[in-house]
């Protein structure tokens, strides 16, 4: 990725113009916040509570620390060289062209399969209110609307994502305040049993054992997918040297409030044994508290979370395909920008694949949703590992004097990145150990073979593409 793709006039061959820097501070902040709140929390937490009990709070906190390490590593790279497509470009620069190619295509896969799942989920949520409308119809309507939004302009994408995130944030804060009210004043049907002691009274804080709690880490990591999306916005942020550090540095309090805080309050209000897989813990808690419209409100919030994720997926996939095209690793047509400075063809092709997913998820049994999300998690772990390894190599280059230092250095240098790498490899081991989630590793192995064949063909037909190229640096910060 050259400096042309971060808004300069020096366009490389195949890229007639740069992206519009149309994302303001307000939008980047909310995209970062929204990336930390998704259906992994609203729906996935129910199954994980049943497996781990109150110790799930600790698992979210532990994973949250690792996510912060990852984001600080990405932040240092972004302020060294802010590019749209960020982590794929850093993989290409520090590990070689093949890793950039593999990471960009894998991140594209992650968002396409996530989009498939989220569209189907959104249709199911609408079915709650309008059971007579066929699910495929609702999914198709959402697909077309979000597709249009992403084609029109990055500003409209940012604005829609801002309001999606606003709904999620407001709802979660409201849930926390109501839960604290029940705990403090004892009102509602749950007031008599609500107590902080619920965190340890029913077979302790680790009721199923530490091993069972650790097995929830794979689901917890899925809940954190998309926090790295703020990196993809780097090339379209108005003031990356100001907005990106602020978005990344506020991540710990977002995790503490929206994940750790929300789960702690809910598990104090309702004992953990009341929760089960397939039911949102928030819906369950509101039902037990006795708020009449509670289930409907939460259903609307979960619908918003699904649409937000799909919206982000369309945004990401189009930019990743353009990154690949500009490097000769995808058809050149993907590098063109529309009059509104969006990668329209890349978005269109990605949406077409998501549309196939709508059909497949409609006819495939319910377990397919779990398989799709596990594939997304595996692809996300690969992306995070590439960020961390690129950061370690970048730090070595800075120490050796080969590259300029970033204006936003990660605390502890590369030490935290090493810790995060070990943690992600441990989670991968947990995925391999679990029979239900192990299938995603088979899918990723198949995906690696397909990409390996593609790379061999690319190398034979255009050897220049597969050689290292020095990046053009744009001073930021």
Short mmCIF file of C-alpha atoms in Angstrom, two decimals:
data_model
loop_
_atom_site.label_atom_id
_atom_site.label_comp_id
_atom_site.label_asym_id
_atom_site.label_seq_id
_atom_site.Cartn_x
_atom_site.Cartn_y
_atom_site.Cartn_z
CA UNK A 1 0.00 0.00 0.00
CA UNK A 2 1.47 3.32 -0.99
CA UNK A 3 0.84 6.76 0.34
CA UNK A 4 -1.70 7.23 -2.43
CA UNK A 5 -4.10 5.14 -0.50
CA UNK A 6 -3.98 7.38 2.49
CA UNK A 7 -5.19 10.40 0.62
CA UNK A 8 -2.24 11.80 -1.31
CA UNK A 9 -2.17 12.63 -4.98
CA UNK A 10 0.60 10.21 -5.90
CA UNK A 11 -1.63 7.40 -7.10
CA UNK A 12 0.04 4.16 -8.09
CA UNK A 13 -0.93 2.35 -11.22
CA UNK A 14 -4.47 1.11 -10.93
CA UNK A 15 -5.54 3.53 -8.23
CA UNK A 16 -6.80 6.71 -9.89
CA UNK A 17 -7.35 8.53 -6.64
CA UNK A 18 -7.14 8.15 -2.87
CA UNK A 19 -9.84 7.51 -0.30
CA UNK A 20 -11.79 10.42 1.10
CA UNK A 21 -10.82 11.32 4.65
CA UNK A 22 -14.46 11.45 5.61
CA UNK A 23 -14.46 9.94 9.11
CA UNK A 24 -14.40 12.52 11.88
CA UNK A 25 -13.31 12.07 15.47
CA UNK A 26 -16.89 11.50 16.66
CA UNK A 27 -17.39 8.68 14.13
CA UNK A 28 -14.02 6.99 14.67
CA UNK A 29 -14.65 7.00 18.43
CA UNK A 30 -18.05 5.38 17.99
CA UNK A 31 -16.77 2.85 15.45
CA UNK A 32 -14.17 1.86 18.05
CA UNK A 33 -16.82 1.63 20.78
CA UNK A 34 -19.22 -0.29 18.55
CA UNK A 35 -16.46 -2.73 17.65
CA UNK A 36 -16.26 -3.72 21.30
CA UNK A 37 -19.98 -4.46 21.59
CA UNK A 38 -21.60 -7.14 19.46
CA UNK A 39 -23.77 -10.22 19.36
CA UNK A 40 -20.95 -12.13 21.05
CA UNK A 41 -21.92 -10.29 24.23
CA UNK A 42 -25.68 -9.99 23.69
CA UNK A 43 -26.23 -13.63 22.67
CA UNK A 44 -23.04 -15.65 23.13
CA UNK A 45 -22.65 -14.80 26.81
CA UNK A 46 -25.68 -16.97 27.71
CA UNK A 47 -23.99 -20.23 26.66
CA UNK A 48 -20.71 -19.18 28.23
CA UNK A 49 -22.35 -18.32 31.57
CA UNK A 50 -23.85 -21.83 31.61
CA UNK A 51 -20.35 -23.27 31.09
CA UNK A 52 -18.32 -21.03 33.39
CA UNK A 53 -20.71 -19.37 35.85
CA UNK A 54 -19.52 -16.08 37.40
CA UNK A 55 -15.91 -16.82 36.38
CA UNK A 56 -16.89 -15.67 32.88
CA UNK A 57 -16.40 -12.14 34.23
CA UNK A 58 -12.72 -12.95 34.82
CA UNK A 59 -12.40 -14.51 31.33
CA UNK A 60 -13.74 -11.33 29.70
CA UNK A 61 -11.36 -9.21 31.79
CA UNK A 62 -8.36 -11.42 30.95
CA UNK A 63 -9.16 -11.44 27.23
CA UNK A 64 -9.79 -7.68 27.41
CA UNK A 65 -6.23 -7.09 28.66
CA UNK A 66 -4.88 -9.10 25.71
CA UNK A 67 -7.08 -7.17 23.28
CA UNK A 68 -5.66 -3.93 24.67
CA UNK A 69 -2.12 -5.22 24.07
CA UNK A 70 -3.10 -6.04 20.48
CA UNK A 71 -4.65 -2.63 19.91
CA UNK A 72 -1.67 -0.75 21.36
CA UNK A 73 0.61 -2.75 19.06
CA UNK A 74 -1.64 -1.83 16.12
CA UNK A 75 -1.76 1.78 17.29
CA UNK A 76 2.04 2.06 17.24
CA UNK A 77 2.10 0.70 13.68
CA UNK A 78 -0.75 2.98 12.57
CA UNK A 79 1.03 6.13 13.74
CA UNK A 80 4.25 4.93 12.10
CA UNK A 81 2.46 4.53 8.75
CA UNK A 82 -1.34 5.00 8.59
CA UNK A 83 -2.78 3.02 5.69
CA UNK A 84 -6.23 1.74 4.84
CA UNK A 85 -5.95 -2.03 5.03
CA UNK A 86 -3.48 -1.55 7.89
CA UNK A 87 -2.58 -4.97 9.29
CA UNK A 88 -2.40 -6.65 5.88
CA UNK A 89 0.05 -3.95 4.81
CA UNK A 90 2.15 -4.36 7.95
CA UNK A 91 2.22 -8.13 7.40
CA UNK A 92 3.41 -7.47 3.85
CA UNK A 93 6.08 -5.03 5.01
CA UNK A 94 7.51 -6.97 7.94
CA UNK A 95 6.86 -10.64 7.13
CA UNK A 96 6.80 -10.58 3.35
CA UNK A 97 4.36 -10.32 0.43
CA UNK A 98 2.81 -13.76 0.99
CA UNK A 99 1.77 -12.90 4.56
CA UNK A 100 0.22 -9.63 3.42
CA UNK A 101 -1.68 -11.50 0.72
CA UNK A 102 -2.79 -14.24 3.14
CA UNK A 103 -3.82 -11.80 5.87
CA UNK A 104 -5.84 -9.54 3.56
CA UNK A 105 -7.76 -12.47 2.03
CA UNK A 106 -8.30 -14.07 5.45
CA UNK A 107 -9.65 -10.83 6.93
CA UNK A 108 -11.95 -10.59 3.91
CA UNK A 109 -13.13 -14.16 4.63
CA UNK A 110 -13.72 -13.31 8.29
CA UNK A 111 -16.05 -10.45 7.46
CA UNK A 112 -17.86 -12.28 4.67
CA UNK A 113 -18.75 -15.23 6.92
CA UNK A 114 -19.58 -12.87 9.78
CA UNK A 115 -21.86 -10.96 7.42
CA UNK A 116 -23.60 -14.22 6.49
CA UNK A 117 -24.28 -15.01 10.13
CA UNK A 118 -25.31 -11.49 11.12
CA UNK A 119 -27.82 -11.08 8.29
CA UNK A 120 -29.49 -14.33 9.24
CA UNK A 121 -29.47 -13.33 12.90
CA UNK A 122 -31.02 -9.95 12.04
CA UNK A 123 -33.82 -11.70 10.15
CA UNK A 124 -34.50 -13.93 13.16
CA UNK A 125 -34.68 -10.90 15.45
CA UNK A 126 -37.22 -9.19 13.17
CA UNK A 127 -39.16 -12.46 13.17
CA UNK A 128 -39.72 -11.84 16.90
CA UNK A 129 -42.04 -8.93 16.05
CA UNK A 130 -43.28 -9.97 12.60
CA UNK A 131 -43.46 -13.77 12.52
CA UNK A 132 -45.40 -13.79 9.23
CA UNK A 133 -42.59 -12.15 7.21
CA UNK A 134 -40.27 -14.78 5.67
CA UNK A 135 -36.74 -14.61 7.08
CA UNK A 136 -35.08 -14.48 3.66
CA UNK A 137 -37.12 -11.39 2.77
CA UNK A 138 -35.96 -9.46 5.82
CA UNK A 139 -32.35 -10.53 5.32
CA UNK A 140 -32.47 -9.41 1.69
CA UNK A 141 -33.91 -6.00 2.61
CA UNK A 142 -31.16 -5.39 5.18
CA UNK A 143 -28.52 -6.55 2.71
CA UNK A 144 -29.70 -4.08 0.05
CA UNK A 145 -30.01 -1.14 2.48
CA UNK A 146 -26.54 -1.59 3.98
CA UNK A 147 -25.08 -2.17 0.52
CA UNK A 148 -26.50 1.17 -0.62
CA UNK A 149 -25.15 2.97 2.45
CA UNK A 150 -21.62 1.67 1.84
CA UNK A 151 -21.72 2.65 -1.84
CA UNK A 152 -22.89 6.22 -1.29
CA UNK A 153 -20.00 7.53 0.83
CA UNK A 154 -17.72 6.78 3.75
CA UNK A 155 -19.36 9.68 5.62
CA UNK A 156 -22.75 7.96 5.43
CA UNK A 157 -21.19 4.67 6.57
CA UNK A 158 -19.60 6.50 9.51
CA UNK A 159 -22.85 8.23 10.40
CA UNK A 160 -24.87 5.00 10.34
CA UNK A 161 -22.24 3.23 12.40
CA UNK A 162 -22.25 6.13 14.86
CA UNK A 163 -25.98 5.71 15.51
CA UNK A 164 -25.79 1.91 15.59
CA UNK A 165 -23.10 2.21 18.26
CA UNK A 166 -25.06 4.89 20.11
CA UNK A 167 -28.04 2.52 20.45
CA UNK A 168 -25.83 -0.28 21.80
CA UNK A 169 -23.97 1.96 24.23
CA UNK A 170 -27.13 3.66 25.54
CA UNK A 171 -28.92 0.34 25.99
CA UNK A 172 -26.02 -1.26 27.86
CA UNK A 173 -25.61 1.73 30.17
CA UNK A 174 -29.38 1.65 30.80
CA UNK A 175 -29.20 -2.07 31.65
CA UNK A 176 -26.33 -1.48 34.05
CA UNK A 177 -28.14 1.42 35.79
CA UNK A 178 -31.36 -0.62 36.16
CA UNK A 179 -29.38 -3.58 37.51
CA UNK A 180 -27.59 -1.39 40.04
CA UNK A 181 -30.97 0.04 41.04
CA UNK A 182 -32.34 -3.46 41.67
CA UNK A 183 -29.24 -4.32 43.75
CA UNK A 184 -29.31 -1.08 45.75
CA UNK A 185 -33.03 -0.53 46.31
CA UNK A 186 -34.42 -4.04 45.90
CA UNK A 187 -37.27 -3.09 43.56
CA UNK A 188 -38.77 -5.41 40.90
CA UNK A 189 -39.53 -9.12 40.99
CA UNK A 190 -35.80 -9.90 41.22
CA UNK A 191 -35.19 -7.55 44.15
CA UNK A 192 -35.52 -10.22 46.87
CA UNK A 193 -32.82 -12.49 45.42
CA UNK A 194 -30.49 -9.89 43.87
CA UNK A 195 -27.18 -9.83 45.73
CA UNK A 196 -23.45 -9.52 45.12
CA UNK A 197 -23.21 -12.86 46.93
CA UNK A 198 -24.73 -14.49 43.83
CA UNK A 199 -21.21 -14.33 42.39
CA UNK A 200 -19.96 -17.06 44.76
CA UNK A 201 -22.93 -18.59 46.61
CA UNK A 202 -23.85 -21.21 44.01
CA UNK A 203 -20.86 -23.60 43.92
CA UNK A 204 -18.29 -20.81 44.02
CA UNK A 205 -16.81 -18.40 41.49
CA UNK A 206 -15.57 -21.31 39.32
CA UNK A 207 -18.58 -23.65 39.67
CA UNK A 208 -17.61 -25.93 36.76
CA UNK A 209 -13.87 -25.79 37.42
CA UNK A 210 -11.06 -23.70 35.97
CA UNK A 211 -10.81 -25.96 32.90
CA UNK A 212 -14.42 -25.37 31.91
CA UNK A 213 -13.96 -21.64 32.39
CA UNK A 214 -10.88 -21.60 30.14
CA UNK A 215 -12.85 -23.38 27.41
CA UNK A 216 -15.10 -20.31 27.14
CA UNK A 217 -12.15 -18.20 25.97
CA UNK A 218 -12.80 -19.08 22.33
CA UNK A 219 -16.34 -17.67 22.61
CA UNK A 220 -15.05 -14.67 24.55
CA UNK A 221 -12.54 -13.89 21.80
CA UNK A 222 -15.34 -14.04 19.21
CA UNK A 223 -17.13 -11.35 21.23
CA UNK A 224 -14.09 -9.09 20.78
CA UNK A 225 -13.83 -9.52 17.01
CA UNK A 226 -13.97 -6.16 15.16
CA UNK A 227 -12.10 -4.05 17.72
CA UNK A 228 -9.30 -3.93 15.13
CA UNK A 229 -11.70 -2.28 12.64
CA UNK A 230 -10.46 1.12 13.82
CA UNK A 231 -7.21 0.21 12.03
CA UNK A 232 -9.00 -0.21 8.72
CA UNK A 233 -10.38 3.34 9.08
CA UNK A 234 -6.87 4.83 9.29
CA UNK A 235 -6.76 5.83 5.64
CA UNK A 236 -10.10 7.62 5.88
CA UNK A 237 -9.74 9.37 9.24
CA UNK A 238 -9.47 13.16 9.16
CA UNK A 239 -6.78 13.40 11.85
CA UNK A 240 -5.37 9.88 12.45
CA UNK A 241 -2.63 11.19 14.76
CA UNK A 242 -5.34 12.45 17.14
CA UNK A 243 -8.37 10.22 16.64
CA UNK A 244 -6.66 6.81 16.57
CA UNK A 245 -4.69 7.07 19.86
CA UNK A 246 -7.79 8.40 21.61
CA UNK A 247 -9.96 5.56 20.24
CA UNK A 248 -7.40 2.93 21.30
CA UNK A 249 -6.64 4.38 24.75
CA UNK A 250 -10.33 4.42 25.71
CA UNK A 251 -10.63 0.68 24.95
CA UNK A 252 -9.89 -0.49 28.55
CA UNK A 253 -12.74 1.50 30.09
CA UNK A 254 -15.10 0.34 27.35
CA UNK A 255 -14.25 -3.29 28.10
CA UNK A 256 -14.46 -2.66 31.85
CA UNK A 257 -17.88 -1.01 31.54
CA UNK A 258 -19.64 -2.84 28.73
CA UNK A 259 -18.33 -6.38 29.25
CA UNK A 260 -17.00 -6.81 32.77
CA UNK A 261 -19.38 -4.25 34.30
CA UNK A 262 -22.52 -5.40 32.49
CA UNK A 263 -21.92 -9.10 33.20
CA UNK A 264 -21.06 -8.43 36.84
CA UNK A 265 -24.30 -6.52 37.38
CA UNK A 266 -26.43 -9.14 35.59
CA UNK A 267 -24.86 -12.04 37.52
CA UNK A 268 -25.46 -10.18 40.78
CA UNK A 269 -29.12 -9.55 39.91
CA UNK A 270 -29.79 -13.07 38.57
CA UNK A 271 -27.98 -16.19 39.76
CA UNK A 272 -25.89 -17.81 37.04
CA UNK A 273 -27.85 -21.09 37.09
CA UNK A 274 -30.80 -19.30 35.43
CA UNK A 275 -28.93 -18.81 32.15
CA UNK A 276 -28.64 -21.23 29.24
CA UNK A 277 -27.40 -21.40 25.65
CA UNK A 278 -29.59 -19.85 22.98
CA UNK A 279 -31.05 -17.18 25.26
CA UNK A 280 -29.62 -13.70 25.65
CA UNK A 281 -28.66 -13.13 29.32
CA UNK A 282 -29.95 -9.58 28.97
CA UNK A 283 -33.37 -10.74 27.74
CA UNK A 284 -33.49 -13.29 30.58
CA UNK A 285 -32.50 -10.73 33.21
CA UNK A 286 -35.11 -8.20 32.05
CA UNK A 287 -37.76 -10.91 32.03
CA UNK A 288 -36.95 -11.84 35.65
CA UNK A 289 -36.81 -8.20 36.72
CA UNK A 290 -40.30 -7.84 35.30
CA UNK A 291 -39.96 -4.93 32.89
CA UNK A 292 -42.82 -5.43 30.39
CA UNK A 293 -41.07 -4.08 27.30
CA UNK A 294 -37.65 -5.36 28.36
CA UNK A 295 -37.48 -8.30 25.97
CA UNK A 296 -38.57 -6.15 23.04
CA UNK A 297 -36.03 -3.45 23.90
CA UNK A 298 -33.18 -5.94 24.12
CA UNK A 299 -34.32 -7.61 20.89
CA UNK A 300 -34.06 -4.23 19.16
CA UNK A 301 -30.57 -3.68 20.58
CA UNK A 302 -29.41 -7.13 19.44
CA UNK A 303 -30.85 -6.42 15.98
CA UNK A 304 -28.84 -3.18 15.93
CA UNK A 305 -25.70 -5.08 16.93
CA UNK A 306 -26.17 -7.54 14.06
CA UNK A 307 -26.76 -4.79 11.48
CA UNK A 308 -23.78 -2.85 12.82
CA UNK A 309 -21.53 -5.88 12.38
CA UNK A 310 -22.78 -6.49 8.85
CA UNK A 311 -22.34 -2.80 7.99
CA UNK A 312 -18.75 -2.93 9.23
CA UNK A 313 -18.18 -6.12 7.26
CA UNK A 314 -19.17 -4.49 3.98
CA UNK A 315 -16.90 -1.54 4.77
CA UNK A 316 -13.90 -3.79 5.58
CA UNK A 317 -14.21 -6.28 2.74
CA UNK A 318 -14.31 -3.65 0.00
CA UNK A 319 -11.16 -1.99 1.35
CA UNK A 320 -9.32 -5.30 1.74
CA UNK A 321 -10.08 -6.26 -1.88
CA UNK A 322 -8.73 -2.87 -3.00
CA UNK A 323 -5.58 -3.45 -0.94
CA UNK A 324 -5.12 -6.80 -2.68
CA UNK A 325 -5.80 -5.33 -6.13
CA UNK A 326 -3.33 -2.47 -5.64
CA UNK A 327 -0.70 -5.08 -4.82
CA UNK A 328 -1.56 -7.21 -7.84
CA UNK A 329 -3.03 -9.98 -5.67
CA UNK A 330 -6.63 -9.59 -6.85
CA UNK A 331 -8.18 -8.43 -10.15
CA UNK A 332 -7.07 -4.88 -10.99
CA UNK A 333 -10.71 -3.75 -11.31
CA UNK A 334 -11.04 -3.89 -7.50
CA UNK A 335 -8.57 -1.00 -7.16
CA UNK A 336 -10.88 1.53 -8.81
CA UNK A 337 -12.82 3.98 -6.67
CA UNK A 338 -16.29 5.23 -7.50
CA UNK A 339 -17.18 8.90 -7.87
CA UNK A 340 -17.97 8.92 -4.14
CA UNK A 341 -14.46 7.51 -3.43
CA UNK A 342 -15.64 4.09 -2.26
CA UNK A 343 -14.30 0.73 -3.55
CA UNK A 344 -17.68 -0.04 -5.12
CA UNK A 345 -16.78 -3.21 -7.03
CA UNK A 346 -15.09 -4.79 -4.01
CA UNK A 347 -18.10 -4.03 -1.84
CA UNK A 348 -20.45 -5.41 -4.51
CA UNK A 349 -18.60 -8.73 -4.85
CA UNK A 350 -18.39 -9.11 -1.06
CA UNK A 351 -22.11 -8.42 -0.70
CA UNK A 352 -22.81 -11.06 -3.37
CA UNK A 353 -21.00 -13.65 -1.25
CA UNK A 354 -22.87 -12.50 1.86
CA UNK A 355 -26.09 -12.95 -0.13
CA UNK A 356 -25.18 -16.57 -0.78
CA UNK A 357 -24.78 -16.93 2.97
CA UNK A 358 -28.32 -15.68 3.54
CA UNK A 359 -29.65 -18.50 1.39
CA UNK A 360 -27.37 -21.12 2.95
CA UNK A 361 -28.13 -20.11 6.52
CA UNK A 362 -31.84 -20.22 5.76
CA UNK A 363 -31.74 -23.87 4.66
CA UNK A 364 -28.92 -25.23 6.84
CA UNK A 365 -29.62 -26.44 10.41
CA UNK A 366 -29.09 -24.10 13.33
CA UNK A 367 -25.67 -25.51 14.20
CA UNK A 368 -24.30 -23.93 11.01
CA UNK A 369 -24.42 -20.52 12.73
CA UNK A 370 -21.95 -21.78 15.33
CA UNK A 371 -19.66 -23.19 12.65
CA UNK A 372 -19.66 -19.89 10.76
CA UNK A 373 -18.80 -17.87 13.86
CA UNK A 374 -15.99 -20.30 14.79
CA UNK A 375 -14.47 -19.80 11.31
CA UNK A 376 -14.68 -16.04 11.89
CA UNK A 377 -12.90 -16.45 15.24
CA UNK A 378 -10.08 -18.49 13.70
CA UNK A 379 -9.63 -15.89 10.95
CA UNK A 380 -9.67 -13.14 13.58
CA UNK A 381 -6.97 -14.86 15.64
CA UNK A 382 -4.77 -15.05 12.54
CA UNK A 383 -5.26 -11.31 11.97
CA UNK A 384 -4.36 -10.50 15.58
CA UNK A 385 -1.25 -12.70 15.42
CA UNK A 386 -0.09 -10.88 12.28
CA UNK A 387 -0.54 -7.52 14.02
CA UNK A 388 1.51 -8.68 17.00
CA UNK A 389 4.32 -10.31 15.00
CA UNK A 390 4.53 -7.26 12.72
CA UNK A 391 4.79 -5.07 15.83
CA UNK A 392 7.62 -7.17 17.27
CA UNK A 393 9.55 -6.92 13.98
CA UNK A 394 8.85 -3.19 13.72
CA UNK A 395 10.23 -2.62 17.24
CA UNK A 396 13.40 -4.50 16.28
CA UNK A 397 13.78 -2.27 13.20
CA UNK A 398 13.34 0.88 15.31
CA UNK A 399 15.91 -0.27 17.87
CA UNK A 400 18.32 -1.05 15.02
CA UNK A 401 17.73 2.42 13.57
CA UNK A 402 16.30 1.15 10.29
CA UNK A 403 12.86 2.75 10.76
CA UNK A 404 11.57 5.93 12.44
CA UNK A 405 9.93 5.63 15.84
CA UNK A 406 6.14 5.95 16.08
CA UNK A 407 4.57 8.87 17.93
CA UNK A 408 2.34 6.38 19.78
CA UNK A 409 4.65 3.68 21.22
CA UNK A 410 3.13 0.65 22.92
CA UNK A 411 3.89 0.47 26.66
CA UNK A 412 6.58 -2.07 27.43
CA UNK A 413 7.79 -2.21 23.85
CA UNK A 414 7.39 -5.67 22.37
CA UNK A 415 6.98 -7.48 25.72
CA UNK A 416 3.18 -7.18 25.78
CA UNK A 417 3.03 -8.36 22.17
CA UNK A 418 4.93 -11.54 23.11
CA UNK A 419 2.48 -12.15 25.98
CA UNK A 420 -0.48 -11.70 23.63
CA UNK A 421 1.04 -14.07 21.04
CA UNK A 422 1.37 -16.83 23.66
CA UNK A 423 -2.22 -16.22 24.80
CA UNK A 424 -3.63 -16.45 21.25
CA UNK A 425 -1.71 -19.67 20.60
CA UNK A 426 -3.18 -21.05 23.85
CA UNK A 427 -6.71 -20.16 22.68
CA UNK A 428 -6.00 -21.88 19.36
CA UNK A 429 -5.05 -24.97 21.34
CA UNK A 430 -8.38 -24.79 23.19
CA UNK A 431 -10.21 -24.59 19.86
CA UNK A 432 -8.33 -27.68 18.65
CA UNK A 433 -9.22 -29.51 21.88
CA UNK A 434 -12.97 -28.82 21.59
CA UNK A 435 -14.72 -31.19 19.15
CA UNK A 436 -17.47 -28.72 18.20
CA UNK A 437 -15.19 -25.79 17.37
CA UNK A 438 -12.34 -27.86 15.90
CA UNK A 439 -14.07 -27.88 12.51
CA UNK A 440 -13.04 -24.25 11.96
CA UNK A 441 -9.37 -25.30 11.95
CA UNK A 442 -10.13 -27.79 9.17
CA UNK A 443 -11.83 -25.00 7.23
CA UNK A 444 -8.84 -22.72 7.77
CA UNK A 445 -6.47 -25.48 6.63
CA UNK A 446 -8.51 -25.81 3.43
CA UNK A 447 -8.50 -22.03 3.03
CA UNK A 448 -4.71 -22.00 3.42
CA UNK A 449 -4.38 -24.61 0.66
CA UNK A 450 -6.60 -22.54 -1.68
CA UNK A 451 -4.60 -19.37 -0.99
CA UNK A 452 -1.33 -21.29 -1.39
CA UNK A 453 -2.41 -22.48 -4.83
CA UNK A 454 -3.48 -18.93 -5.72
CA UNK A 455 -0.09 -17.60 -4.64
CA UNK A 456 1.76 -20.22 -6.73
CA UNK A 457 -0.29 -19.22 -9.80
CA UNK A 458 0.33 -15.54 -9.08
CA UNK A 459 4.06 -16.13 -8.70
CA UNK A 460 4.23 -17.99 -12.00
CA UNK A 461 2.21 -15.41 -13.94
CA UNK A 462 3.53 -12.20 -12.36
CA UNK A 463 6.74 -12.73 -10.32
CA UNK A 464 7.11 -8.99 -9.68
CA UNK A 465 4.01 -9.01 -7.47
CA UNK A 466 5.50 -11.54 -5.10
CA UNK A 467 8.69 -9.55 -4.45
CA UNK A 468 9.20 -7.23 -1.49
CA UNK A 469 8.67 -3.51 -2.13
CA UNK A 470 9.72 -0.67 0.12
CA UNK A 471 6.71 1.25 1.53
CA UNK A 472 6.32 4.96 0.88
CA UNK A 473 6.17 6.66 4.26
CA UNK A 474 3.87 9.54 5.12
CA UNK A 475 4.90 11.42 8.24
CA UNK A 476 2.12 11.45 10.83
CA UNK A 477 2.11 12.71 14.41
#
